[in-house]
PDB file of C-alpha atoms and ligand atoms in Angstrom:
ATOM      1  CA  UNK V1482     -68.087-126.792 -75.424  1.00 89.00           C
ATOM      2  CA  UNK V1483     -66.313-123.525 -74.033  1.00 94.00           C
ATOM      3  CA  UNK V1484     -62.978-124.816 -72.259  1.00 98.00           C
ATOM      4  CA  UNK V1485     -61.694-122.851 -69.415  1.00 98.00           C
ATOM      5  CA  UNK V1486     -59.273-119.877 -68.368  1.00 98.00           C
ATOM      6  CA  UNK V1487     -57.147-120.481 -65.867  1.00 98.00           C
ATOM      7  CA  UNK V1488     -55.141-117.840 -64.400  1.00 98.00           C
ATOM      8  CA  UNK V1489     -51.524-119.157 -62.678  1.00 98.00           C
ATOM      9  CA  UNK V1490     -49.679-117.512 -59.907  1.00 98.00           C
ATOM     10  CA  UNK V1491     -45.773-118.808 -59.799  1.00 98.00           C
ATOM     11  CA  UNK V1492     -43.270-117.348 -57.756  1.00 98.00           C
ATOM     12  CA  UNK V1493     -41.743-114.334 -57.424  1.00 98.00           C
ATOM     13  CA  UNK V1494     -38.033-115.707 -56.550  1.00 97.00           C
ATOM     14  CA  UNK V1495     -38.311-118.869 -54.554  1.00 97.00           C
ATOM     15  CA  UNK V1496     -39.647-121.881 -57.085  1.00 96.00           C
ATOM     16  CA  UNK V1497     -40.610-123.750 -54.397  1.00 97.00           C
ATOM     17  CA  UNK V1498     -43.235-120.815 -53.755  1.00 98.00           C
ATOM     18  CA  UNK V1499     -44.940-123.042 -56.705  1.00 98.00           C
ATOM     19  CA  UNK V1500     -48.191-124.512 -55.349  1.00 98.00           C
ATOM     20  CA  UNK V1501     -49.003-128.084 -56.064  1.00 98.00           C
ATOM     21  CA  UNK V1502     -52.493-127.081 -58.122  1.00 98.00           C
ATOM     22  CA  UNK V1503     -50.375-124.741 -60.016  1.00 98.00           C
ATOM     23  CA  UNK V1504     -48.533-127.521 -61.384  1.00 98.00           C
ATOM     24  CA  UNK V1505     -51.410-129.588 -62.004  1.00 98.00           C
ATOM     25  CA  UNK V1506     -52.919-127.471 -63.865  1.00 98.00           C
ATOM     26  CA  UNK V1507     -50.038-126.236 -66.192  1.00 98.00           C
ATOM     27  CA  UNK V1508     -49.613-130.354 -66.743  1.00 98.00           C
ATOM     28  CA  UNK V1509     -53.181-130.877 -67.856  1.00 98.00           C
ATOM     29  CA  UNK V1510     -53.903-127.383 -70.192  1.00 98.00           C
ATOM     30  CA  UNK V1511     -53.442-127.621 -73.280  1.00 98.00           C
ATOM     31  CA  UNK V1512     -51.692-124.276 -73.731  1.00 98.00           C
ATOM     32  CA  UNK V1513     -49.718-121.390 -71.880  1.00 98.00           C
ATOM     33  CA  UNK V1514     -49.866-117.754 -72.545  1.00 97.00           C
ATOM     34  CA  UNK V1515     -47.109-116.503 -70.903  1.00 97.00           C
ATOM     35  CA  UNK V1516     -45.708-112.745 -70.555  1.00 96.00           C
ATOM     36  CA  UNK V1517     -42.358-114.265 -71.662  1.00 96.00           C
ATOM     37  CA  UNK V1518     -41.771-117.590 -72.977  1.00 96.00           C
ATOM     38  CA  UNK V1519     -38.364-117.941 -72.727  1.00 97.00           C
ATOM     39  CA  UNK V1520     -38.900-116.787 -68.813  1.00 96.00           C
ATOM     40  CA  UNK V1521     -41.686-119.135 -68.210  1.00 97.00           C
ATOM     41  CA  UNK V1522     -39.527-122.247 -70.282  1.00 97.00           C
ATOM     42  CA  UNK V1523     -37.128-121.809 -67.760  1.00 96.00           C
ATOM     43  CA  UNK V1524     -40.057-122.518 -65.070  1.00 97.00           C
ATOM     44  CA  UNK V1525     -41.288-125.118 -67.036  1.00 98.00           C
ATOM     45  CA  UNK V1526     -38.339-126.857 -67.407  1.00 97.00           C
ATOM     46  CA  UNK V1527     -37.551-126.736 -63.641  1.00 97.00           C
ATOM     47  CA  UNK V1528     -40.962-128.618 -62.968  1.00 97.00           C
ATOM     48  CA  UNK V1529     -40.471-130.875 -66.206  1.00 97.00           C
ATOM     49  CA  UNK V1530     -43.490-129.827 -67.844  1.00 98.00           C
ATOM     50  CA  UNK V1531     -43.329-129.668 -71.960  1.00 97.00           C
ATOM     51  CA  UNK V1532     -46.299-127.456 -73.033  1.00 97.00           C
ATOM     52  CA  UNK V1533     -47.074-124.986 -75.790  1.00 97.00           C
ATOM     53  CA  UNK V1534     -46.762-122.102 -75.057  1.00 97.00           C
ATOM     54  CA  UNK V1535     -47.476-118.517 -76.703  1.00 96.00           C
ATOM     55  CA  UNK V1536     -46.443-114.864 -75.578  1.00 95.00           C
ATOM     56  CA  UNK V1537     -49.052-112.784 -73.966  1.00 92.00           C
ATOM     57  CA  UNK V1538     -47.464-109.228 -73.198  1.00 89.00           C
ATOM     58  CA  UNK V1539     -48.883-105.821 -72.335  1.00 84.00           C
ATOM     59  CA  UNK V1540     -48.233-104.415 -75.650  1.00 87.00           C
ATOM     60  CA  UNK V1541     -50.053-106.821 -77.466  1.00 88.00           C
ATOM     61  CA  UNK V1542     -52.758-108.128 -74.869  1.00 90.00           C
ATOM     62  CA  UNK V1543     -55.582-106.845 -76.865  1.00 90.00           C
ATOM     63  CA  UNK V1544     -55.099-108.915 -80.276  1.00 93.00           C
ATOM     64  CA  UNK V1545     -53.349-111.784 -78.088  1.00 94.00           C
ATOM     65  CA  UNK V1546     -56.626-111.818 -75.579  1.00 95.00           C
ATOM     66  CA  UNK V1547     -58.589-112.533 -78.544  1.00 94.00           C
ATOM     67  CA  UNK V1548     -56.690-115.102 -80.009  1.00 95.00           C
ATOM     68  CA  UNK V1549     -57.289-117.063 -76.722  1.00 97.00           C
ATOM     69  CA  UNK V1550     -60.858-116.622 -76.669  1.00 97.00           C
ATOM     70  CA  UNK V1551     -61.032-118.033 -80.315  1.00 97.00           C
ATOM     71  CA  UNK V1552     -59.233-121.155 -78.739  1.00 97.00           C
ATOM     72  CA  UNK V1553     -60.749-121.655 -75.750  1.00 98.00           C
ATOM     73  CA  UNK V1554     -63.879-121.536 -77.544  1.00 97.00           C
ATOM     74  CA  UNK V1555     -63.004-124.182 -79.821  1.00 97.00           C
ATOM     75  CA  UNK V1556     -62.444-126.286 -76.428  1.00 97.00           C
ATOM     76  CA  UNK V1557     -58.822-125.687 -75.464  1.00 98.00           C
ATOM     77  CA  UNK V1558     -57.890-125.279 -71.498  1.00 98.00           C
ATOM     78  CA  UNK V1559     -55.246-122.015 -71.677  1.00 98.00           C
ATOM     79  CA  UNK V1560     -53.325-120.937 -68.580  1.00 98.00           C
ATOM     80  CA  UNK V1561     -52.106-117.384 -68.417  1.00 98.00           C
ATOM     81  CA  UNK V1562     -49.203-116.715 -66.305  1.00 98.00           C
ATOM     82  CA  UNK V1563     -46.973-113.286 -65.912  1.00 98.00           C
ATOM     83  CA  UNK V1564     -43.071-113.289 -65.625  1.00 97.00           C
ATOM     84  CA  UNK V1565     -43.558-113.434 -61.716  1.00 98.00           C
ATOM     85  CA  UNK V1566     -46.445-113.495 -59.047  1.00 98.00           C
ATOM     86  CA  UNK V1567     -50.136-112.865 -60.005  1.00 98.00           C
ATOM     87  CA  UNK V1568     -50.961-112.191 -63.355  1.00 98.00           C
ATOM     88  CA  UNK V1569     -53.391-109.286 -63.969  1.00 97.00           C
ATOM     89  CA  UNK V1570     -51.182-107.601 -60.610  1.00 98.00           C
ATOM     90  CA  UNK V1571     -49.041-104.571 -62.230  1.00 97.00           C
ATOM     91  CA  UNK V1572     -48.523-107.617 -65.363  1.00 96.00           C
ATOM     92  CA  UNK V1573     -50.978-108.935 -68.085  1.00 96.00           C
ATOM     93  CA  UNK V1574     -53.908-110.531 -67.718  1.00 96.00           C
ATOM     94  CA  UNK V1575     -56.642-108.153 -67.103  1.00 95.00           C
ATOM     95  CA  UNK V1576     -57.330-108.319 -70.782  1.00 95.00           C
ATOM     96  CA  UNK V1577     -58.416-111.365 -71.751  1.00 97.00           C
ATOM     97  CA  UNK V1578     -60.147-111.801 -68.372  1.00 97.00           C
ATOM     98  CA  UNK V1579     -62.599-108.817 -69.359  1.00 97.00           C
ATOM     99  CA  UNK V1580     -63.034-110.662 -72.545  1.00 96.00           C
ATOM    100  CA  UNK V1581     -63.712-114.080 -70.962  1.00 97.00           C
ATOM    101  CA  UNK V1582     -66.140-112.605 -68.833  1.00 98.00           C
ATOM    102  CA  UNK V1583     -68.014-110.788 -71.965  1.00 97.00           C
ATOM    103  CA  UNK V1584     -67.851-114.272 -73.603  1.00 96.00           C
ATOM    104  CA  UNK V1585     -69.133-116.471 -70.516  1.00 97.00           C
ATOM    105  CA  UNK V1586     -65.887-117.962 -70.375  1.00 98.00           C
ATOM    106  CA  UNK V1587     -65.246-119.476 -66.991  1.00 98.00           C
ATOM    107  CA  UNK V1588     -62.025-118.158 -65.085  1.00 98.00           C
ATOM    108  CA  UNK V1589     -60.187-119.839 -62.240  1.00 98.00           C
ATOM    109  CA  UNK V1590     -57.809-118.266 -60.410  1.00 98.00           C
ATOM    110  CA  UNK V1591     -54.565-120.724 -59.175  1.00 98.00           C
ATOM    111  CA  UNK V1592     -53.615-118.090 -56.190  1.00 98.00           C
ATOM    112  CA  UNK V1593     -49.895-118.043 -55.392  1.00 98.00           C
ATOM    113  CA  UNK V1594     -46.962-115.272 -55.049  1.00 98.00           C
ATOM    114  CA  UNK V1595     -48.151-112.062 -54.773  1.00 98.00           C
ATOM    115  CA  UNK V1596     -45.373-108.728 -54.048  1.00 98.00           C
ATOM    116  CA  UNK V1597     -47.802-106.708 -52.780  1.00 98.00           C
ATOM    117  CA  UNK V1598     -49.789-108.867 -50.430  1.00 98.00           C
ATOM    118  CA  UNK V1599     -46.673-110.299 -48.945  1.00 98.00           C
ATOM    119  CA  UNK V1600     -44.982-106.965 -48.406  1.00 98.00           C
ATOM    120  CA  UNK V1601     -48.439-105.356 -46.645  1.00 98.00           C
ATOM    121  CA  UNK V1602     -48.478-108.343 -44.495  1.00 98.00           C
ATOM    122  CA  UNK V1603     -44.799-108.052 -43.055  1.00 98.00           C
ATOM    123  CA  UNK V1604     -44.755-104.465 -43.277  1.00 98.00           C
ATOM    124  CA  UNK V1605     -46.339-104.080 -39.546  1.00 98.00           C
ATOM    125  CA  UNK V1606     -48.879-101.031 -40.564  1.00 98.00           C
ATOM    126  CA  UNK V1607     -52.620-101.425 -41.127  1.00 98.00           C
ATOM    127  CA  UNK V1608     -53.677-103.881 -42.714  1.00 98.00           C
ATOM    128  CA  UNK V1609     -57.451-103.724 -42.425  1.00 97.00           C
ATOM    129  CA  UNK V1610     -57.989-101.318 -45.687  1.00 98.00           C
ATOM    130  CA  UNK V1611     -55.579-100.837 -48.158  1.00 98.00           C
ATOM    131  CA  UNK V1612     -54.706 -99.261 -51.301  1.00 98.00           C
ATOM    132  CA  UNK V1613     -52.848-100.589 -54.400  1.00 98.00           C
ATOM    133  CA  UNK V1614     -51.213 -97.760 -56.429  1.00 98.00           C
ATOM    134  CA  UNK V1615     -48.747-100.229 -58.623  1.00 98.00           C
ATOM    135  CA  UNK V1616     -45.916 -98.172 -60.318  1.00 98.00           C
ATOM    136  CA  UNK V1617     -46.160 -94.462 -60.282  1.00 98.00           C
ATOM    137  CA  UNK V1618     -45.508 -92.613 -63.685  1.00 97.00           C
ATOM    138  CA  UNK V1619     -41.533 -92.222 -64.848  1.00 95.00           C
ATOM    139  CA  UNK V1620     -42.741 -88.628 -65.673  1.00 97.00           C
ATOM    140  CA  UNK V1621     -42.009 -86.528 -62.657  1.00 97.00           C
ATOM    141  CA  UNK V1622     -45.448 -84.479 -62.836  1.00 97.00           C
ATOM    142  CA  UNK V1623     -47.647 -87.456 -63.477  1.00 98.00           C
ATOM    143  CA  UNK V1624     -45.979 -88.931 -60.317  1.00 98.00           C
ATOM    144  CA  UNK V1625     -46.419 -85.851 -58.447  1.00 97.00           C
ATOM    145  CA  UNK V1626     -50.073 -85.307 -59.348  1.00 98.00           C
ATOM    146  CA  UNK V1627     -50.974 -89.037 -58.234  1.00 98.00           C
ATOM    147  CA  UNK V1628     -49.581 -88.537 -54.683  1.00 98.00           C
ATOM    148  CA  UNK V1629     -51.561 -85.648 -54.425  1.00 97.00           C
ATOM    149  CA  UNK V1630     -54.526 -87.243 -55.564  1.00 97.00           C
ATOM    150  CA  UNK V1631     -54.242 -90.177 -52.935  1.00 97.00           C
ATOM    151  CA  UNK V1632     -52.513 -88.343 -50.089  1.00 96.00           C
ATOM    152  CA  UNK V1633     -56.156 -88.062 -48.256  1.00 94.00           C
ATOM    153  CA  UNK V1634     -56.582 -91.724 -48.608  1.00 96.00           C
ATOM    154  CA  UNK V1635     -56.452 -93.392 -44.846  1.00 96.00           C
ATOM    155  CA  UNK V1636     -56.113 -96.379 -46.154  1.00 98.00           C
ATOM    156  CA  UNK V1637     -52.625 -98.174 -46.261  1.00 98.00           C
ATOM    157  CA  UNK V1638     -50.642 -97.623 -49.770  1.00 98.00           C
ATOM    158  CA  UNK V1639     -48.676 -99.990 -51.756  1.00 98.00           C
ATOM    159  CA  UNK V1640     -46.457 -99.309 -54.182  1.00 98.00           C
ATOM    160  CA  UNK V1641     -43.885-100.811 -56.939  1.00 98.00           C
ATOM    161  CA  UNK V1642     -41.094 -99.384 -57.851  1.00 98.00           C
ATOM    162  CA  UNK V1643     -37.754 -99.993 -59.788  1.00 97.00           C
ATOM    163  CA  UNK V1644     -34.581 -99.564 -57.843  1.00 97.00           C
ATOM    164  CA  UNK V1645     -33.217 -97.228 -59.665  1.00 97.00           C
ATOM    165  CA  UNK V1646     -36.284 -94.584 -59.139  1.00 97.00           C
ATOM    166  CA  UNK V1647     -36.810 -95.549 -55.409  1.00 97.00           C
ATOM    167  CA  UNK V1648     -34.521 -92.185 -54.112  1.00 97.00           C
ATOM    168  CA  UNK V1649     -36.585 -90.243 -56.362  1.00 97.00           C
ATOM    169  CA  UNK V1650     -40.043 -91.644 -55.430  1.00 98.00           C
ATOM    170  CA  UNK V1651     -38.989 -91.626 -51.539  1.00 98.00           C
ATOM    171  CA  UNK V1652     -38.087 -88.002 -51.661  1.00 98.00           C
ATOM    172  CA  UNK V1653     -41.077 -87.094 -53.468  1.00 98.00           C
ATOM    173  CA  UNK V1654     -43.612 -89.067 -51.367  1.00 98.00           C
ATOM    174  CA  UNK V1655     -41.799 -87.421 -48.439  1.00 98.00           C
ATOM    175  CA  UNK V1656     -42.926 -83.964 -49.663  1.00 97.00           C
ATOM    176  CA  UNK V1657     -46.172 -84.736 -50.673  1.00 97.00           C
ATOM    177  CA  UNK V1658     -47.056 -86.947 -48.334  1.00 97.00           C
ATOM    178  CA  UNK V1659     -45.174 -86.105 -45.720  1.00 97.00           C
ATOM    179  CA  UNK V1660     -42.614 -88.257 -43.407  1.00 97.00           C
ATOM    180  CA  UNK V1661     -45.328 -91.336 -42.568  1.00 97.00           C
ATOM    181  CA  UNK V1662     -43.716 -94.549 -41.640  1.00 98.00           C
ATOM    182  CA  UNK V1663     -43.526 -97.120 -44.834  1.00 98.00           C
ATOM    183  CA  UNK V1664     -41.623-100.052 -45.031  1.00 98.00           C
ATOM    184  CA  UNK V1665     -39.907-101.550 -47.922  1.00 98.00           C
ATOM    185  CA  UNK V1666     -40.422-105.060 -48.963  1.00 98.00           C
ATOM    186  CA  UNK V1667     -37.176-106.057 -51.080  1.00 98.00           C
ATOM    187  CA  UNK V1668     -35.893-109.298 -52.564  1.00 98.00           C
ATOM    188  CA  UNK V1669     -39.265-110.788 -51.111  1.00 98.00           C
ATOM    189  CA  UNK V1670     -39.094-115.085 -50.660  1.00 98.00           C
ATOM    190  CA  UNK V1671     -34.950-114.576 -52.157  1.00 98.00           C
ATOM    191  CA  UNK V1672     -31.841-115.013 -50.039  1.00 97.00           C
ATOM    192  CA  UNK V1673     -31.080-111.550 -49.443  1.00 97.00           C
ATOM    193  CA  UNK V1674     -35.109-110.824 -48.408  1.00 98.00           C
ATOM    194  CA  UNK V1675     -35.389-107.718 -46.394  1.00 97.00           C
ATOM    195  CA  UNK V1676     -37.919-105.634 -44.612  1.00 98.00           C
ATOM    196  CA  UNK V1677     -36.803-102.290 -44.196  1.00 98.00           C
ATOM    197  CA  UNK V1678     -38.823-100.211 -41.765  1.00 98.00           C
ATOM    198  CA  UNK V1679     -39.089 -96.474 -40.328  1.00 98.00           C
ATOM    199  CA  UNK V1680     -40.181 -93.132 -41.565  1.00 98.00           C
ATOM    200  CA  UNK V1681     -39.545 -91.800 -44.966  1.00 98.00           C
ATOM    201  CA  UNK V1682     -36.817 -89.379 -43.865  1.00 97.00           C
ATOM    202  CA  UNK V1683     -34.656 -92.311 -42.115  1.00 98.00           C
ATOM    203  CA  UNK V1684     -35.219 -94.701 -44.731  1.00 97.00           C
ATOM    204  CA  UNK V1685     -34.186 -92.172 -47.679  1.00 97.00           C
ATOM    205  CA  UNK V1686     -30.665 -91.600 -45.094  1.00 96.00           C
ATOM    206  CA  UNK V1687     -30.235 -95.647 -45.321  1.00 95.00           C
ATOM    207  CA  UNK V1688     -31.464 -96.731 -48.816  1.00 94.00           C
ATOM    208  CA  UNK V1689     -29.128 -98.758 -51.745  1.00 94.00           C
ATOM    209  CA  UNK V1690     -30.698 -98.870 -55.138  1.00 95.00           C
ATOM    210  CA  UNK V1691     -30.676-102.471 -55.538  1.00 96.00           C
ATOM    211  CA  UNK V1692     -33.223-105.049 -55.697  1.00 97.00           C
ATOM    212  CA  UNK V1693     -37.033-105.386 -56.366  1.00 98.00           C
ATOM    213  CA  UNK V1694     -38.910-103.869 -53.903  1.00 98.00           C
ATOM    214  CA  UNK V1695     -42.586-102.694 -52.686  1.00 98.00           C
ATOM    215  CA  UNK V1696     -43.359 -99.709 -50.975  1.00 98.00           C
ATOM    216  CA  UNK V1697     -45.872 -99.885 -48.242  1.00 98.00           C
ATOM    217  CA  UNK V1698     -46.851 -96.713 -46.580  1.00 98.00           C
ATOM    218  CA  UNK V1699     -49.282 -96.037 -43.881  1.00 98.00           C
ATOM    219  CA  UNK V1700     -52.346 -93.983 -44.727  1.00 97.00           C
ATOM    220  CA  UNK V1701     -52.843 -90.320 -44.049  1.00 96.00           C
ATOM    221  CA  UNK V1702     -54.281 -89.273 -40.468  1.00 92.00           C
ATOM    222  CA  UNK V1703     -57.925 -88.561 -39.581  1.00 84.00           C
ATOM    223  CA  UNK V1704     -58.762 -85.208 -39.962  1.00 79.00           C
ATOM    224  CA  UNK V1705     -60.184 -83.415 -37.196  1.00 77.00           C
ATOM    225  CA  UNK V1706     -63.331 -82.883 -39.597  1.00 79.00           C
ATOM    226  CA  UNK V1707     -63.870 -86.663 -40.243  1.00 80.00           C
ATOM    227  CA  UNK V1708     -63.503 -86.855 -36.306  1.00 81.00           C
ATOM    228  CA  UNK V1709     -66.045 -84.688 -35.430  1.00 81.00           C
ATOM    229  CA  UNK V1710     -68.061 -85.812 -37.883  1.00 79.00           C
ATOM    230  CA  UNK V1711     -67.962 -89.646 -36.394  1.00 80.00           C
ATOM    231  CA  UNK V1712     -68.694 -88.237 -33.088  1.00 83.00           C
ATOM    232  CA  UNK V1713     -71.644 -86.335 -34.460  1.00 82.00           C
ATOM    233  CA  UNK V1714     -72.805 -89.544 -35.819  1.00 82.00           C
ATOM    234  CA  UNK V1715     -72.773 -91.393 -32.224  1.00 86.00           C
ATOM    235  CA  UNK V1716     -75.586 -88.590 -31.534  1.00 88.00           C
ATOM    236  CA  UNK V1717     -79.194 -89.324 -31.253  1.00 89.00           C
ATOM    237  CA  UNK V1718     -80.902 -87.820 -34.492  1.00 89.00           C
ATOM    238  CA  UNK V1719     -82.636 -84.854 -32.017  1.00 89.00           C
ATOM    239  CA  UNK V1720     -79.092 -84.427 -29.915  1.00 88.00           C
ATOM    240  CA  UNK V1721     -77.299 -83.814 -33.854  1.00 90.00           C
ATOM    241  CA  UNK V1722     -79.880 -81.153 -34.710  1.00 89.00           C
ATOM    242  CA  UNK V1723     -80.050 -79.608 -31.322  1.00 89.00           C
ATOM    243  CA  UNK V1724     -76.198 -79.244 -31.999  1.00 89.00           C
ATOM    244  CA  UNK V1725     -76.618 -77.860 -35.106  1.00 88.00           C
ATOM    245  CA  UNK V1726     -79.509 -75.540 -33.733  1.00 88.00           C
ATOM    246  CA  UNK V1727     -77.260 -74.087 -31.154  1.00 86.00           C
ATOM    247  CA  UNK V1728     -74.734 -72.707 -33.854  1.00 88.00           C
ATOM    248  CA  UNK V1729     -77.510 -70.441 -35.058  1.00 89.00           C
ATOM    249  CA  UNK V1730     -78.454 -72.348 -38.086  1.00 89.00           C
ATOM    250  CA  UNK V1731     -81.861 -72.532 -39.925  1.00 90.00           C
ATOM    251  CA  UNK V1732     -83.675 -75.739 -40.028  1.00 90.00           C
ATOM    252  CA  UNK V1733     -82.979 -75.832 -43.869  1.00 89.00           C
ATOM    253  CA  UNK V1734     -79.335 -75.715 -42.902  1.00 89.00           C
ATOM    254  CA  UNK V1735     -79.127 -78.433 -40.346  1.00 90.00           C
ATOM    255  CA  UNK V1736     -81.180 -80.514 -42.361  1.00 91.00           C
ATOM    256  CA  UNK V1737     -78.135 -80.683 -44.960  1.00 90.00           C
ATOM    257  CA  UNK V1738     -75.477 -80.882 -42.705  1.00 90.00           C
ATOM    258  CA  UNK V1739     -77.181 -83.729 -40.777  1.00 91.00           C
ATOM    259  CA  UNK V1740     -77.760 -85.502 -44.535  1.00 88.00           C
ATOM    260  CA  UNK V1741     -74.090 -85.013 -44.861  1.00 88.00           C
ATOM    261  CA  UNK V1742     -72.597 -86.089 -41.917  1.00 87.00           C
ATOM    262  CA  UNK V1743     -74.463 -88.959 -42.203  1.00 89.00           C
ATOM    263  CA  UNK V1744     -73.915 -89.960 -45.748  1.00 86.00           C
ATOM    264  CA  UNK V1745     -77.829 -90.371 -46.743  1.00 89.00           C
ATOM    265  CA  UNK V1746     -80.029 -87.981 -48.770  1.00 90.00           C
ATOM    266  CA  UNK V1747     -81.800 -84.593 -47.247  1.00 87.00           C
ATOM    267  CA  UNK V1748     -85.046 -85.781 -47.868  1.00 89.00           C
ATOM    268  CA  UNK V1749     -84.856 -88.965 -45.420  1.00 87.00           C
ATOM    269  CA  UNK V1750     -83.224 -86.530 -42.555  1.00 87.00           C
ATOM    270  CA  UNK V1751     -86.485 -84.276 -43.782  1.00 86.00           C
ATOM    271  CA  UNK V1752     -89.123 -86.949 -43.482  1.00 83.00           C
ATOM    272  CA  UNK V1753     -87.835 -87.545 -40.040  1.00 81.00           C
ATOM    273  CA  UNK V1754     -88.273 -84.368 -38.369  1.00 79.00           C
ATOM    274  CA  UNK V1755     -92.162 -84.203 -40.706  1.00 73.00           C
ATOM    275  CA  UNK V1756     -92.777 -87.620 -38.612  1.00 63.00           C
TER     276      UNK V1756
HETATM  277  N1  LIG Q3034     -47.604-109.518 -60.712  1.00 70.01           N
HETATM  278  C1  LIG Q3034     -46.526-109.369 -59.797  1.00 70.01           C
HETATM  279  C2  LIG Q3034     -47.018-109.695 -58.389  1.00 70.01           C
HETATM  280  O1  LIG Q3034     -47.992-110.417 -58.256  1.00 70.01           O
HETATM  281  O2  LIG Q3034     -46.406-109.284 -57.439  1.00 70.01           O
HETATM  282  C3  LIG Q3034     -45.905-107.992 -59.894  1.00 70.01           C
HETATM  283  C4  LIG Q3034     -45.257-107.740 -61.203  1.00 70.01           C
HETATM  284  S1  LIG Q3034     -44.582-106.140 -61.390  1.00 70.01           S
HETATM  285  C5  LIG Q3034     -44.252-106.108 -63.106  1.00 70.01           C
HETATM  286  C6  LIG Q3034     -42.977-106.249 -60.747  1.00 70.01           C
HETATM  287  C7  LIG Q3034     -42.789-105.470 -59.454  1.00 70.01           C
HETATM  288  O3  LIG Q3034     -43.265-106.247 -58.360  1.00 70.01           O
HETATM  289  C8  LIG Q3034     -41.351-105.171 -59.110  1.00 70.01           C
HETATM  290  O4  LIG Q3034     -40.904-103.981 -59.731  1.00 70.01           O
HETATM  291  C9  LIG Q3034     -41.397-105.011 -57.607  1.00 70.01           C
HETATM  292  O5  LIG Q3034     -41.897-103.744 -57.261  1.00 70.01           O
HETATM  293  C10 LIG Q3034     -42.443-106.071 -57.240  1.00 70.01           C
HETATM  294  N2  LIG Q3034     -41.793-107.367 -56.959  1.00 70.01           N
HETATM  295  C11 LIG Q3034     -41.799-108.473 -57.720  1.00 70.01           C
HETATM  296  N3  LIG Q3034     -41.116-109.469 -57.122  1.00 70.01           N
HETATM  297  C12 LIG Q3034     -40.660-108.979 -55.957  1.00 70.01           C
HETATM  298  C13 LIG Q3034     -39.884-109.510 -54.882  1.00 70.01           C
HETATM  299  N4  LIG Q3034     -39.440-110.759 -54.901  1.00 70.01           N
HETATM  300  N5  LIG Q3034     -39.619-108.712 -53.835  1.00 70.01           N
HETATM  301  C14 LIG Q3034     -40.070-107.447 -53.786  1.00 70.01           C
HETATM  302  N6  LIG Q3034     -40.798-106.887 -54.767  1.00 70.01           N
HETATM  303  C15 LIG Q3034     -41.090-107.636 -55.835  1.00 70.01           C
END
């Protein structure tokens, strides 16, 4: 019989961020992979746990993914954890999900530390739809094209970054973007936690290169076009094309602007005014 994948938050600073299931179940597997083994010893060893353990990094998560599957199928429990927080978050893992999945290999998630749910939730901007971005490329164009490509999105960003690249990615966001209000989640659950909030400009003014940190930054602004177009959708199906009809158009016209506005397909918008 198949044995199972279990996938291990741990902390992301403060070890007592461990949860009590996570150590249960790191007792009772019969193996780790971890991202680092000498990291995760050090983890181990603080919550007296002796376990074999073998490396699972990003590099090599394709050959490593399979070697898990082989084991798990021969029975074996196997825990993957990451150096810190969720594994499969901006960290390995993804891998040899996908391949348990192909394989009908159960997976259970052991939730825990997260960076980039933690920052969102203290970073006092929307938190109803969100976006996670992860790193942005080290190469400056690759960076650049990315913001572009998500500086529509009105959904709320997030963001890691390295200290030493947070001046650069601040004052590029600010030009892209433009100066929204973000807030910086740094040395999240450690003594020196912070939560440093305000608009791109003033936080560029302020910033020290020190620490981890996430970047959460509020989405871009309605556009008068999606505005009208939710009011349009408030109208009755005859008060939309009369509003249409008034701007001169043909029926063929309003017929695909109505389809539009309303996300569905001409013919249905057709059918109705056959009916
Ligand atoms: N899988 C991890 C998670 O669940 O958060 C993220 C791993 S990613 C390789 C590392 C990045 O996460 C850091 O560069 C930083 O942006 C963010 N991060 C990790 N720990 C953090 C902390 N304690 N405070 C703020 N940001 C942190």
């Amino acid at each position: 019989m198949n044995g199972k994948l279990y996938i291990v938050a741990t902390p992301i600073g403060n070890l007592d961020d461990i949860t009590y299931r996570a150590v249960k179940v790191l007792n009772e597997v019969d193996l780790i992979a971890a991202e680092d083994t000498r990291h995760t010893l050090k983890l181990l060893n603080h919550l007296k746990i002796s376990k074999p353990l073998i490396s699972y990094y990003k590099e090599t998560e394709k050959v490593k993914a399979k070697i898990i599957i082989d084991k798990i199928k021969m029975g074996k429990n196997i825990a993957v954890v990451s150096d810190a927080g969720t594994p499969g978050i901006s960290d390995p893992g993804e891998e040899v999900i996908k391949v348990a999945i192909e394989e009908e290999i159960e997976v259970i998630p052991i939730p825990g530390a997260c960076a980039a749910i933690n920052s969102l939730i203290c970073s006092g901007l929307d938190t109803k739809q969100f976006m996670f971005v992860g790193f942005l490329s080290a190469k400056s164009k690759e960076k650049r094209d990315k913001l572009n490509e998500i500086k529509n999105e009105q959904s709320t960003l997030i963001f890691y970054e390295a200290p030493h690249k947070i001046e650069d990615t601040l004052k590029c966001m600010l030009e892209i973007l433009g100066d929204r209000r973000i807030s910086i989640g740094r040395e999240i659950t450690k003594i020196h936690e912070e939560f440093i909030r305000g608009t791109i400009s003033e936080i560029i003014a302020r910033i020290e290169p020190r620490g981890e940190m996430v970047i959460i930054v509020e989405g871009a602004e309605k556009s008068q076009n999606d505005i009208d177009r939710e009011n349009r959708n408030d109208m009755t199906l005859e008060e939309h094309y009369k509003f249409y009809e008034n701007q001169g158009l043909d029926k063929k016209e309003i017929i695909k602007r109505i389809a539009k506005d309303r996300k569905v397909q001409k013919n249905e918008i057709y059918k109705k005014f056959m009916t």
